[in-house]
Amino acid sequence: MSDAEAQAVREVKIGNTEGLHARPVMRFIDVASRFQSKVSVMNVTRRGEKVDGKSAMQMMLLEATRGCVLRIEACGSDAAATVEALAALVESGFHQA
Amino acid sequence: MEILRGISVAPGVAIGEAVVLEAEDYRIPYRTVPAEEVANELSRLASAFEKSIDELDKQAVWLNAHLGHDAANVFEWHIGVLKDERLRGSIEAMVREELAAAAYSASTVMRKYQQRFLQMSDPLLVERIRDVQDIERRLLRNILGEAREDLAHLSKPVILVAHDLSPTQTAQLAETKVAGIALDAGAATSHTAILLRSLGRPGVIGLKDVSSRVSGGDLVIIDGSNQLIIANPNEATLDEYRQREMAFVRLADELDELKGLPATTLDGHRVYLCSNIEFPREARVGIAKGSDGIGLYRTEFLFLRPEGAPTEEEQYKAYVEAIRGADGRPVTIRTFDLGADKYTQQRSYEQERNPMLGLRSIRYSLQNLDMFKVQLRAILRAASHGQVRMMFPLINSLMEFRQAKMTVHDTIEDLEETGVQVRKDIPIGMMLETPAAAIQVKEFCREVSFISIGTNDLIQYLLAVDRGNERVSQFYSPSHPAVLHVLRDVVQACTQSRVDCSICGEMAGQPLYTLFLLGLGLQTFSMAPANIPEVKKLIRLVTMAQATRVAKRALSFETDRQVTNYLRDETRKVLPEDPI
């Protein structure tokens, strides 16, 4: 039970030039969808709302351009691994997606 | 079962499955479904999502193979959005909780997102609106039914349902198995309606939201005679309409028997019923329906095609085809009537604020002399193949008529210089369709060979009603006493000056006005070929004395309602069994 409610949070800065546009959003969702945890993402820089990290439409609403800081939250049995993988993806510049 | 009322474009009954054309940029109106329909609506939604994703997957494979993966990647996000469970969840919730129709729910949710993108500061993200619109359209098309590209390959007759059709799209229907038409938009005298009428297939327009109320595959009855459509009829209604469909075929056969007989009144007064045509091949159709010639050949429809203006040779061939189709009977060719809602608006960089009062018809021709002369050359060359007359649309002043006529003479000289012999005495007339021309009719009579009254524009300008605007089109009434008086004055002036006068607006083909127009002394009527048999039947059952009396009485009323009621009563006395 306690595992299922595990939470993890990380803040990462967008480093790639194009920011969180269509293709990076799809990379993000690909990775997020491999995990059980619920993922929510917030654009700290713009003080925006929290969106579903597995929704292609909502992720696009983050308006996350280069330099913005994202707060990635995961909630579920694999929360820590989820956040780890997503943060790595963002920091790598979405593998030059 | 659902009954919707609109405006009829062509009488008759058609029954078939609906094909709904893609919803372009218009709002899907709010519609709820009964609670027991929710499951159906949700499965309609689910299969629309599935189909949309499938289409995009296939497209991505194709793009990847032909243009590389950069091109294919453009649609990656589209697929992502269609697979977005949260998005689909909120659309489904709207159907389930608010009992909203699938199309409305999908459109509402997608438009909320479009609004969000619109507020963004990053121009690249604002561009995302186009993608969302694209996804919305694809989804709606898959919810509402078939796509337009399939129309040419229909295997069985269908009922075409759409928000609106452009004149070009309508023209293309001629070659399809579309049995009946239902449109949200439209007024009885719009160019789309005119074209639909000439197709002769039952149609109802101005239904406001039929394209969102009917889904692809629904069984639909078009009742053009009673201006309504019935979606998903019950068994009893369907049986009734199947019988009416048969009865309609019988009536058509009965009227068909009249085709070899002249339109002569009981007391031997000969009337000429000609056809209005848009396409050269219709000339033959009109003659087959018993018409006495082509009273109005609307040549602008040659121009309404994706390739743009036709060459002189293309025009020449079309005119010759129409003239040959008329088989020795007179053919009146009207020079192109472009402008307003046709052709020129799409091509001008600055859209006119008031195109009906703008650069249209003869004004457009005189400002585009090169294009005009190409047409005149083609008409003049074709004229040697038959009994041809030429007329100009929307003549509003003597100067305009003189200038147009001068252009014809210049063109004749040009042709002769290059060794082409043409008929110099081709009769040149005018369409009388503005109040100014009606007031100056006596002056015009001194210069024109003939006058053809175009009632559609004449009524619109006389009554200051945009015939294409559904909100005021009810004020567009040929029965308005002012219209009747102007018609009387024009016919009188022409009779006194011995100038040939005919009538070629929609009014000429409406049996309701036949007795009145006949009574004014008009001898030539031009109308959609489909209307000829019924008007002929009516004329053959009355005397001139009777018609003159009706016209005189009709002119004595003060309101259009009185006029309409009176004319309906008089017409019913002659044709008790026909719906007028």
XYZ file of C-alpha atoms in Angstrom, chain B residues 356-358 360-364 366 392-404 429-441 443-444 448 452 457-458 461-462:
43
model
C -23.972 42.738 -54.430
C -23.556 46.490 -54.942
C -19.992 46.059 -56.107
C -20.139 42.480 -60.662
C -21.731 41.397 -63.920
C -21.347 43.845 -66.828
C -19.323 46.220 -64.617
C -16.765 43.488 -64.077
C -16.151 46.267 -68.806
C -25.526 41.509 -71.072
C -26.291 41.062 -67.374
C -27.188 43.830 -64.918
C -27.302 46.727 -67.374
C -28.015 49.767 -65.239
C -27.415 52.723 -67.547
C -27.516 53.513 -71.251
C -23.802 54.279 -71.186
C -23.048 50.767 -69.977
C -25.154 49.216 -72.704
C -23.554 51.372 -75.382
C -20.061 50.569 -74.156
C -20.763 46.832 -74.102
C -30.169 42.602 -75.718
C -30.046 43.217 -72.020
C -31.084 41.687 -68.774
C -33.376 44.100 -67.003
C -32.659 43.502 -63.351
C -32.203 46.810 -61.587
C -34.764 49.442 -60.550
C -32.854 52.056 -62.577
C -33.149 50.020 -65.748
C -36.846 49.458 -65.076
C -37.454 53.187 -64.694
C -35.592 53.925 -67.922
C -37.096 51.017 -69.828
C -35.086 54.738 -73.312
C -33.539 51.292 -73.390
C -31.817 47.126 -77.497
C -35.081 39.716 -70.656
C -31.820 40.496 -58.929
C -34.653 42.880 -59.784
C -32.613 45.409 -55.525
C -36.189 46.626 -55.542
